[in-house]
mmCIF file of C-alpha atoms and ligand atoms in Angstrom:
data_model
loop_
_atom_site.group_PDB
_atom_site.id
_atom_site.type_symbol
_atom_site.label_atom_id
_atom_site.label_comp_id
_atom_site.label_asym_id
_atom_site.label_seq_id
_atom_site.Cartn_x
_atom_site.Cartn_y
_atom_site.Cartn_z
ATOM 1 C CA UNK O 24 86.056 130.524 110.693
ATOM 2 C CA UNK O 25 88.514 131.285 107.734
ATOM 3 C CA UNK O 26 89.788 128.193 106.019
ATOM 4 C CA UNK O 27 93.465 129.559 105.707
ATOM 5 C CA UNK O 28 94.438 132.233 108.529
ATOM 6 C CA UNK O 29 98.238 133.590 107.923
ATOM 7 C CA UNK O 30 99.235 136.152 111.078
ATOM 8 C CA UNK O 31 102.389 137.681 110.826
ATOM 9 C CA UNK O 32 104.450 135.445 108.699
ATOM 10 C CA UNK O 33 108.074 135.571 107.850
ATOM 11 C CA UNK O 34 110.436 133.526 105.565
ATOM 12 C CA UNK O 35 113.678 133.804 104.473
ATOM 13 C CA UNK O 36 116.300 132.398 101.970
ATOM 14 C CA UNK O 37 119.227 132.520 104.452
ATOM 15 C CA UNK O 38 119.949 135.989 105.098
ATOM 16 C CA UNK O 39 117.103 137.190 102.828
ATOM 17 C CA UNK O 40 114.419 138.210 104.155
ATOM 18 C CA UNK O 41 112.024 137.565 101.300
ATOM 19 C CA UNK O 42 108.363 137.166 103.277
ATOM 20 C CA UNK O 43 107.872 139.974 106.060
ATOM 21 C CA UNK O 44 104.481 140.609 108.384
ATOM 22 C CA UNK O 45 102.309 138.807 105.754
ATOM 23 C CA UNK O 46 98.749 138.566 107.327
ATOM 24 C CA UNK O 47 96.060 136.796 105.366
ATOM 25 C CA UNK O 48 92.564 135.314 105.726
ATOM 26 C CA UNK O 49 90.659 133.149 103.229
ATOM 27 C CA UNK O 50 87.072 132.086 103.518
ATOM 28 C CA UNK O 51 86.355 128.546 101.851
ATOM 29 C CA UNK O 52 85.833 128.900 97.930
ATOM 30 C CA UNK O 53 87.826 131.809 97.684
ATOM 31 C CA UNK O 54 89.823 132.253 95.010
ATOM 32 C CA UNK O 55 92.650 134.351 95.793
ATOM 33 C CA UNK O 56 95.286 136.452 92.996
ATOM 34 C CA UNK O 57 98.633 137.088 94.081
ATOM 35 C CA UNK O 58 99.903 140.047 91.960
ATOM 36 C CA UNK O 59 103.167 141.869 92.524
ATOM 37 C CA UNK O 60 106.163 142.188 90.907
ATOM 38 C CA UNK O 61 108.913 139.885 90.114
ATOM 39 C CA UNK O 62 110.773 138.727 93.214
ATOM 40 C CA UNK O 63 108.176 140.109 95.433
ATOM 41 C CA UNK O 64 107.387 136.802 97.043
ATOM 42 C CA UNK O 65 104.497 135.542 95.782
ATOM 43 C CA UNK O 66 105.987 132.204 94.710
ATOM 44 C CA UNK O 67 107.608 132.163 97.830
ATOM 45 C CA UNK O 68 104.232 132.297 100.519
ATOM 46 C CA UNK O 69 103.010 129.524 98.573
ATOM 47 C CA UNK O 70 106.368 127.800 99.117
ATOM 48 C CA UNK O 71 106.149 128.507 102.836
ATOM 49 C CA UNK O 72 101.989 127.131 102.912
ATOM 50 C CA UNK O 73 102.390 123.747 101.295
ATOM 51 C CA UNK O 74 105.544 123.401 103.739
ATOM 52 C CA UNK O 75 108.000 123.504 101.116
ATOM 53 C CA UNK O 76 109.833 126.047 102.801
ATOM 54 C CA UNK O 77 110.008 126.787 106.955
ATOM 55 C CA UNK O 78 108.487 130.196 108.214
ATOM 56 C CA UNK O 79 110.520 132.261 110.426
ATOM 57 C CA UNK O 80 107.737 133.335 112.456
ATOM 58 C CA UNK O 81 104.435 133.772 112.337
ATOM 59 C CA UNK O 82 101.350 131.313 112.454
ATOM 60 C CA UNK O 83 99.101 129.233 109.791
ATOM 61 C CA UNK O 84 95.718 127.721 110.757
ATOM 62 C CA UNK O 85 94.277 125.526 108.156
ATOM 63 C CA UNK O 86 90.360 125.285 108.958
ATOM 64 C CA UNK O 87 91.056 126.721 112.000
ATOM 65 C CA UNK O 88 94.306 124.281 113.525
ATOM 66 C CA UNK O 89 97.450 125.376 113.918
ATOM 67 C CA UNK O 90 100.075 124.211 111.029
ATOM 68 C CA UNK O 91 103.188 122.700 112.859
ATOM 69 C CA UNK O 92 105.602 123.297 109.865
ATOM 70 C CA UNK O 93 108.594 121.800 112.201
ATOM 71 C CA UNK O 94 106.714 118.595 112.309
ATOM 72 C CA UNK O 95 107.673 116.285 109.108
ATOM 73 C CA UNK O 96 104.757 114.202 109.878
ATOM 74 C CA UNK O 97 102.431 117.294 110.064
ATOM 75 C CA UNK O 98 103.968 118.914 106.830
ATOM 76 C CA UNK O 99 103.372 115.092 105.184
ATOM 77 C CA UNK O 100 99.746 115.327 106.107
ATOM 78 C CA UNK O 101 99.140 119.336 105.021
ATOM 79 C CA UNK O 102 100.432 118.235 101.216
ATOM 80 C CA UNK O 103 96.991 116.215 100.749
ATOM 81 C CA UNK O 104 95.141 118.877 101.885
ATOM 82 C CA UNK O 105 96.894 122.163 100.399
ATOM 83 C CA UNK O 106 97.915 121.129 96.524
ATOM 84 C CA UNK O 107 100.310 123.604 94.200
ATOM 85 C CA UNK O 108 100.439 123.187 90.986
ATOM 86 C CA UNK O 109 103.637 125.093 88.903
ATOM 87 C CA UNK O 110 104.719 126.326 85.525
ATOM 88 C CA UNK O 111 106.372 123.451 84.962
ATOM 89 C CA UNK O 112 103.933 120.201 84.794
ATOM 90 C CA UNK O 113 107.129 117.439 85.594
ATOM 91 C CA UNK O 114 104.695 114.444 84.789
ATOM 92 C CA UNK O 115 105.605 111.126 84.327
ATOM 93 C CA UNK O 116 106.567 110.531 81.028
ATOM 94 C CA UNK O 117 106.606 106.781 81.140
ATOM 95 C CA UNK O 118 102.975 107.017 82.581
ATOM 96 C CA UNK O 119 99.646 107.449 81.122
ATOM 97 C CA UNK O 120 97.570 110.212 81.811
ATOM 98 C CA UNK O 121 95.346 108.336 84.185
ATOM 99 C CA UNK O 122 98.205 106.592 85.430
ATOM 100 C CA UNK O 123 100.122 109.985 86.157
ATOM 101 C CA UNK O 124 96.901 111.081 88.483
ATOM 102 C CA UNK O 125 96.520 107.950 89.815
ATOM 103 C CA UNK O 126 99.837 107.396 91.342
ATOM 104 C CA UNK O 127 100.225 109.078 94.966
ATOM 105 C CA UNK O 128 96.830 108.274 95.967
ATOM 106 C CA UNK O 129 97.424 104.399 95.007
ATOM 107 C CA UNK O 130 101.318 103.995 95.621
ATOM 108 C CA UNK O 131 101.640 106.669 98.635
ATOM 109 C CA UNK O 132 98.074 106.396 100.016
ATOM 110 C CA UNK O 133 97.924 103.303 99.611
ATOM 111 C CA UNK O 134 94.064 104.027 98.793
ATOM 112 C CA UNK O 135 92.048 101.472 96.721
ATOM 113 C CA UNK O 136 92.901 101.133 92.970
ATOM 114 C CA UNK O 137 89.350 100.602 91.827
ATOM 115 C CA UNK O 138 87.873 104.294 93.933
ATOM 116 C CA UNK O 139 91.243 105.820 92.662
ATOM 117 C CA UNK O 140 90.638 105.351 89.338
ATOM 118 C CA UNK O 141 86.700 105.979 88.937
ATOM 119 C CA UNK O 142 88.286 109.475 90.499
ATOM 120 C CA UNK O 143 90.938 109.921 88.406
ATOM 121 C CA UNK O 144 88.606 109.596 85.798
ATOM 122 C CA UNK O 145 86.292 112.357 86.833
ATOM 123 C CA UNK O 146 89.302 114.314 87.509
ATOM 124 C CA UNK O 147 90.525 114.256 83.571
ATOM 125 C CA UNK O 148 87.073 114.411 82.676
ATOM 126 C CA UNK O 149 86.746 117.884 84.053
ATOM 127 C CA UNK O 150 89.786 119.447 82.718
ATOM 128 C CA UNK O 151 88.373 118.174 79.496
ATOM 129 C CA UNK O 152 90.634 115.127 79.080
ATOM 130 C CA UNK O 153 88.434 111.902 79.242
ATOM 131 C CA UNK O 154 88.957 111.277 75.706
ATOM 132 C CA UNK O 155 93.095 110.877 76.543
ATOM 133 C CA UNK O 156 93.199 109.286 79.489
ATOM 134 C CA UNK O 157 95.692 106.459 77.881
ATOM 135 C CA UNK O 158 97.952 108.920 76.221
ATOM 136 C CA UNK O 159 101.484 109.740 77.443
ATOM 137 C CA UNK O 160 102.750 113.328 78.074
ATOM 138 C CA UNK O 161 104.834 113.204 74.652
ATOM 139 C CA UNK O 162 101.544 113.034 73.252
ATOM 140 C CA UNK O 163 99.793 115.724 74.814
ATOM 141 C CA UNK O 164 100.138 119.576 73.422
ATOM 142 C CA UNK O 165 101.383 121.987 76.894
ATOM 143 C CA UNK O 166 98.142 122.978 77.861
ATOM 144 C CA UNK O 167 96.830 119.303 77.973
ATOM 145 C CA UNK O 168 99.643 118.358 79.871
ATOM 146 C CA UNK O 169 99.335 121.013 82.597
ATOM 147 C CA UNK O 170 95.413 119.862 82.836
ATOM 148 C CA UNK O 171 96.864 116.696 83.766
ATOM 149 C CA UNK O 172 98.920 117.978 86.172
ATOM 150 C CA UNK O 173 96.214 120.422 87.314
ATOM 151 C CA UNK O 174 93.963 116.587 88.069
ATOM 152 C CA UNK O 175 96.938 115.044 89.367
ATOM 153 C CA UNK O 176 96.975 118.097 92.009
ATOM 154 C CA UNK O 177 93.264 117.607 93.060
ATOM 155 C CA UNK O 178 93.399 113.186 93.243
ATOM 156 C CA UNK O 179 94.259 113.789 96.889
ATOM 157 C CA UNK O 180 91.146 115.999 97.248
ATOM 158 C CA UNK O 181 93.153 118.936 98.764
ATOM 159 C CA UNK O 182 90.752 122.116 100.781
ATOM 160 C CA UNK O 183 92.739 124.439 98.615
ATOM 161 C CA UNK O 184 94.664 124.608 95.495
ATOM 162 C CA UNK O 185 97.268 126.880 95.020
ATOM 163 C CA UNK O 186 98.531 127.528 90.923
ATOM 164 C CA UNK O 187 102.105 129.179 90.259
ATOM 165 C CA UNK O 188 102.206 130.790 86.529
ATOM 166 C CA UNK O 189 100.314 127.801 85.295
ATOM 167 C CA UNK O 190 99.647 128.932 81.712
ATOM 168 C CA UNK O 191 103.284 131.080 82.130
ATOM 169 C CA UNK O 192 104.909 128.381 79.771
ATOM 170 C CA UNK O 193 102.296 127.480 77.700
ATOM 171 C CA UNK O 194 102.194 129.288 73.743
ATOM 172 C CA UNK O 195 99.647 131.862 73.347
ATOM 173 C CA UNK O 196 96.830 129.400 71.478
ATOM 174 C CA UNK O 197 97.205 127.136 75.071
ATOM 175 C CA UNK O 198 96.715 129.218 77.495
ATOM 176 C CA UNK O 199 92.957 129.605 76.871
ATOM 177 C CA UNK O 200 92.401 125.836 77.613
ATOM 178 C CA UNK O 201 94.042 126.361 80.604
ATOM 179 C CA UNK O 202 91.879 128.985 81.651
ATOM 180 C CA UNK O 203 88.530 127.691 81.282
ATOM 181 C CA UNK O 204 89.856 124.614 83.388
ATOM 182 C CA UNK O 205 90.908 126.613 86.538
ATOM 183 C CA UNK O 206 87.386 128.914 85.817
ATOM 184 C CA UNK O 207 84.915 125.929 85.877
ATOM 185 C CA UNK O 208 87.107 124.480 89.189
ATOM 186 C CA UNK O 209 86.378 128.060 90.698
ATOM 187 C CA UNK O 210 83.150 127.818 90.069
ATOM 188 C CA UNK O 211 82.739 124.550 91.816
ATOM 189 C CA UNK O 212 83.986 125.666 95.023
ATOM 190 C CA UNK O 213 87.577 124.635 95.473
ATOM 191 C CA UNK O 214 89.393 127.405 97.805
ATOM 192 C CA UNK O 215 92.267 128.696 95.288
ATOM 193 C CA UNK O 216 95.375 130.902 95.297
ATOM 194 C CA UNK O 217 96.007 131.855 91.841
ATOM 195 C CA UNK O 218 99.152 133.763 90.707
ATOM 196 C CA UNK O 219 99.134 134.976 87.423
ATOM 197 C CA UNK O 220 99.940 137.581 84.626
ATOM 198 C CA UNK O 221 96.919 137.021 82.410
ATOM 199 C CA UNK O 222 95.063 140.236 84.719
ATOM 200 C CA UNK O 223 91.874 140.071 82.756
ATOM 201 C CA UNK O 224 91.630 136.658 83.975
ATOM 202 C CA UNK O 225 92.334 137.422 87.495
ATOM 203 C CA UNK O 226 90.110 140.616 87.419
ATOM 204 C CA UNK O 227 87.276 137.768 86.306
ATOM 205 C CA UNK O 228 87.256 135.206 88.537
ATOM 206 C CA UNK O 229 89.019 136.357 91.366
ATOM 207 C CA UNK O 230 87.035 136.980 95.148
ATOM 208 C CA UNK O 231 90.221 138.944 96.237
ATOM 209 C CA UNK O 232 93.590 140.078 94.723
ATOM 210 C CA UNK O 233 96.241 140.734 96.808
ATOM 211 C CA UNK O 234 99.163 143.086 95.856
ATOM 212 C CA UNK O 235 102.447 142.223 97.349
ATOM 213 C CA UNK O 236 105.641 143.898 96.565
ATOM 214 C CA UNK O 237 109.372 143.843 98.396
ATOM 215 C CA UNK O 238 107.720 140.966 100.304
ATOM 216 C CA UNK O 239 105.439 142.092 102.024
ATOM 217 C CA UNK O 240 101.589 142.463 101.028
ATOM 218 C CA UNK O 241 100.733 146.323 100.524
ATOM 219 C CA UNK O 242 96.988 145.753 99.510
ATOM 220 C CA UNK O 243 94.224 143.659 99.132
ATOM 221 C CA UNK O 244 91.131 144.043 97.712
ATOM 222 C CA UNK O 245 87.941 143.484 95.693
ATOM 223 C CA UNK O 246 89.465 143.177 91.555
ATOM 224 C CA UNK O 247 87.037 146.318 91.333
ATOM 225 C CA UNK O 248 89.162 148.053 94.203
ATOM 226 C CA UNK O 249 92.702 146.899 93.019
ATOM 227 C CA UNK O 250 92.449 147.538 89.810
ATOM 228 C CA UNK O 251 89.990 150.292 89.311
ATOM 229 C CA UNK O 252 90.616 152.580 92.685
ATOM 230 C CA UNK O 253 94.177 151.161 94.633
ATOM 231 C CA UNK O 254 94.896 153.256 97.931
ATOM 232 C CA UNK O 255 98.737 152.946 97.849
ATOM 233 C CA UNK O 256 101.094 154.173 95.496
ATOM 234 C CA UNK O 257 102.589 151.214 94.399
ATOM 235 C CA UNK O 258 99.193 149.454 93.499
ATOM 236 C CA UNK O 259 98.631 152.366 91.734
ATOM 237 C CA UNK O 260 102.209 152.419 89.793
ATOM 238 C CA UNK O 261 102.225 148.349 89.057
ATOM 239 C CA UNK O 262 98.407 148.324 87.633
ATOM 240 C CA UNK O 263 99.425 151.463 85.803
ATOM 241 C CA UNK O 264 102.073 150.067 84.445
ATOM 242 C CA UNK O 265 100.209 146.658 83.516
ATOM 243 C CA UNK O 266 97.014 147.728 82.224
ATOM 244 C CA UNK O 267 99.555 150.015 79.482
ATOM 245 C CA UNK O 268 100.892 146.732 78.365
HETATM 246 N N1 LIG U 310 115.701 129.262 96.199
HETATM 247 C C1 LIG U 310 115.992 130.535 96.470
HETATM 248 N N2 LIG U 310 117.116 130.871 97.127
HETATM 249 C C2 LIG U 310 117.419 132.160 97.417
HETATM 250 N N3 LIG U 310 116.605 133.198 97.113
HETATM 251 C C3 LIG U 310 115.473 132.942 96.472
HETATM 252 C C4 LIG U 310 115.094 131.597 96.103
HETATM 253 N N4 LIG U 310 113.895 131.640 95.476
HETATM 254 C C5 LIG U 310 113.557 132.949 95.444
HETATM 255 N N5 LIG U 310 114.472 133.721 96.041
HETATM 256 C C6 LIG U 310 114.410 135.191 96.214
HETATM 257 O O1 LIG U 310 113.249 135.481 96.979
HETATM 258 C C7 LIG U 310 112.592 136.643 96.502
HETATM 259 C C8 LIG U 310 111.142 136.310 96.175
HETATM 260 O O2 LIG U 310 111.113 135.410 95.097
HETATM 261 P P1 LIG U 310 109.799 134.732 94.547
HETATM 262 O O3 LIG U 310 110.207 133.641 93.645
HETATM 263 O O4 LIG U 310 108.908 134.383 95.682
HETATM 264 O O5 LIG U 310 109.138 135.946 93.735
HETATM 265 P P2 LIG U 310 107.887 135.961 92.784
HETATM 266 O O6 LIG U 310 107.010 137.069 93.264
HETATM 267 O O7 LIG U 310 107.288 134.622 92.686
HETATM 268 O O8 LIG U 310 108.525 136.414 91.391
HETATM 269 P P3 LIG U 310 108.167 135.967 89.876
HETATM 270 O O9 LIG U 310 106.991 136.826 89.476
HETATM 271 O O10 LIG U 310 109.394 136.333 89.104
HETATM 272 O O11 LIG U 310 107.864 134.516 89.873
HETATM 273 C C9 LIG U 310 113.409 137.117 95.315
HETATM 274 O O12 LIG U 310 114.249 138.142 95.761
HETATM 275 C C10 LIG U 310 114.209 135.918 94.903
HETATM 276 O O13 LIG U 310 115.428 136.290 94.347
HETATM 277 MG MG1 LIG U 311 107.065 133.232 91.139
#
């Protein structure tokens, strides 16, 4: 059974159509690339999974149930299980570190302080913060604070984690930091969707890269087949057109 099933989905900003006939399936540990141009929509199915957004049509099965996005309780529930993390960290600034992963899981939760912390903990360990856990995002360079924000994602222990541009803000010298965090996470298991420019990255450590363009997902493949042998034109023309730059 795939973890994440997506049959036919639609979504739209008012009159815009901006998601058409998108049809996905993700096995558990996946990690998943979404490549396409600007405005083709990526940002936008990962708006519609984590509920941020209503789908038109279409269905979403999440370890095989049915996601009732019309249900506020239901789309409550599906945010501790499907986490996104975007360009922009927004942490707390008056919070610690630890404090800033700690927070849903103690004040919305409602789980116990002492388990959320030893968690927390782990959590900044392994994005390579457990030397800062008392420092406050002022005193944290970019690519430490999205770390933070990449722990604060997974202290609900979410199935899958989906990252939007993560290291798209960050200067150059950053972005490797950022990089080696989201690798070691892939390598432990956690289902991801990953969009990103940095393509020698997503050649590397992605299971699957899908291509989506005008909204609507023309191919998806093995990196090898994307990038190295696409079947439609406009694979062809984008990966050109990136791998010259
Ligand atoms: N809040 C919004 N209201 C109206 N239209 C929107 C909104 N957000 C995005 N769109 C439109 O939806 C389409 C898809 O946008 P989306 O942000 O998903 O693209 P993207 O692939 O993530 O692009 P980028 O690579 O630039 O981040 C675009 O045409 C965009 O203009
Ligand atoms: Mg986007």
């Amino acid at each position: 059974m795939p973890q994440l099933e997506i049959v036919d989905l639609r979504a739209s900003y008012g009159p815009h159509t901006v998601l058409e006939r998108i049809n996905l399936s993700v096995e558990k540990g996946e990690i998943v690339s979404l490549i396409g141009p600007s405005g083709s929509g990526k940002s936008t199915l990962l708006r519609v999974l984590t509920g941020l957004l209503p789908p038109e049509h279409g269905t979403v099965r999440l370890n095989g149930k049915l996601v009732n996005y019309a249900d506020k309780a239901a789309v409550r529930a599906l945010r501790s299980e499907i986490a996104i993390v975007f360009q922009q960290y927004n942490l707390f600034q008056n919070m610690t570190a630890l404090e800033n992963v700690m927070i849903t899981p103690t004040r919305i939760k409602g789980w116990p302080r002492e388990q959320v912390q030893e968690h927390a903990i782990s959590l900044l360990t392994r994005v390579g913060l457990g030397h800062r856990l008392k420092a406050y995002p002022d005193e944290l360079s970019g690519g430490q604070q999205q770390r933070v924000a990449i722990a604060r994602a997974l202290a609900l222990k979410p199935n899958v984690l989906f990252l939007d541009e993560v290291t798209a803000a960050l200067d150059p010298e950053l972005v490797t930091e950022v990089l080696d965090t989201v690798r070691a996470l892939a390598s432990e298991g956690i289902t991801m969707f990953i969009v990103s420019h940095e393509m020698s990255f997503v050649r590397e450590v992605s299971s699957k890269v899908v291509f989506m363009a005008g909204g609507h997902v023309i191919e998806t493949g093995s990196p090898q087949q994307l990038f190295d042998a696409p079947q439609e034109v406009r694979t062809r023309e984008f990966v050109g057109k990136i791998l010259r730059h």
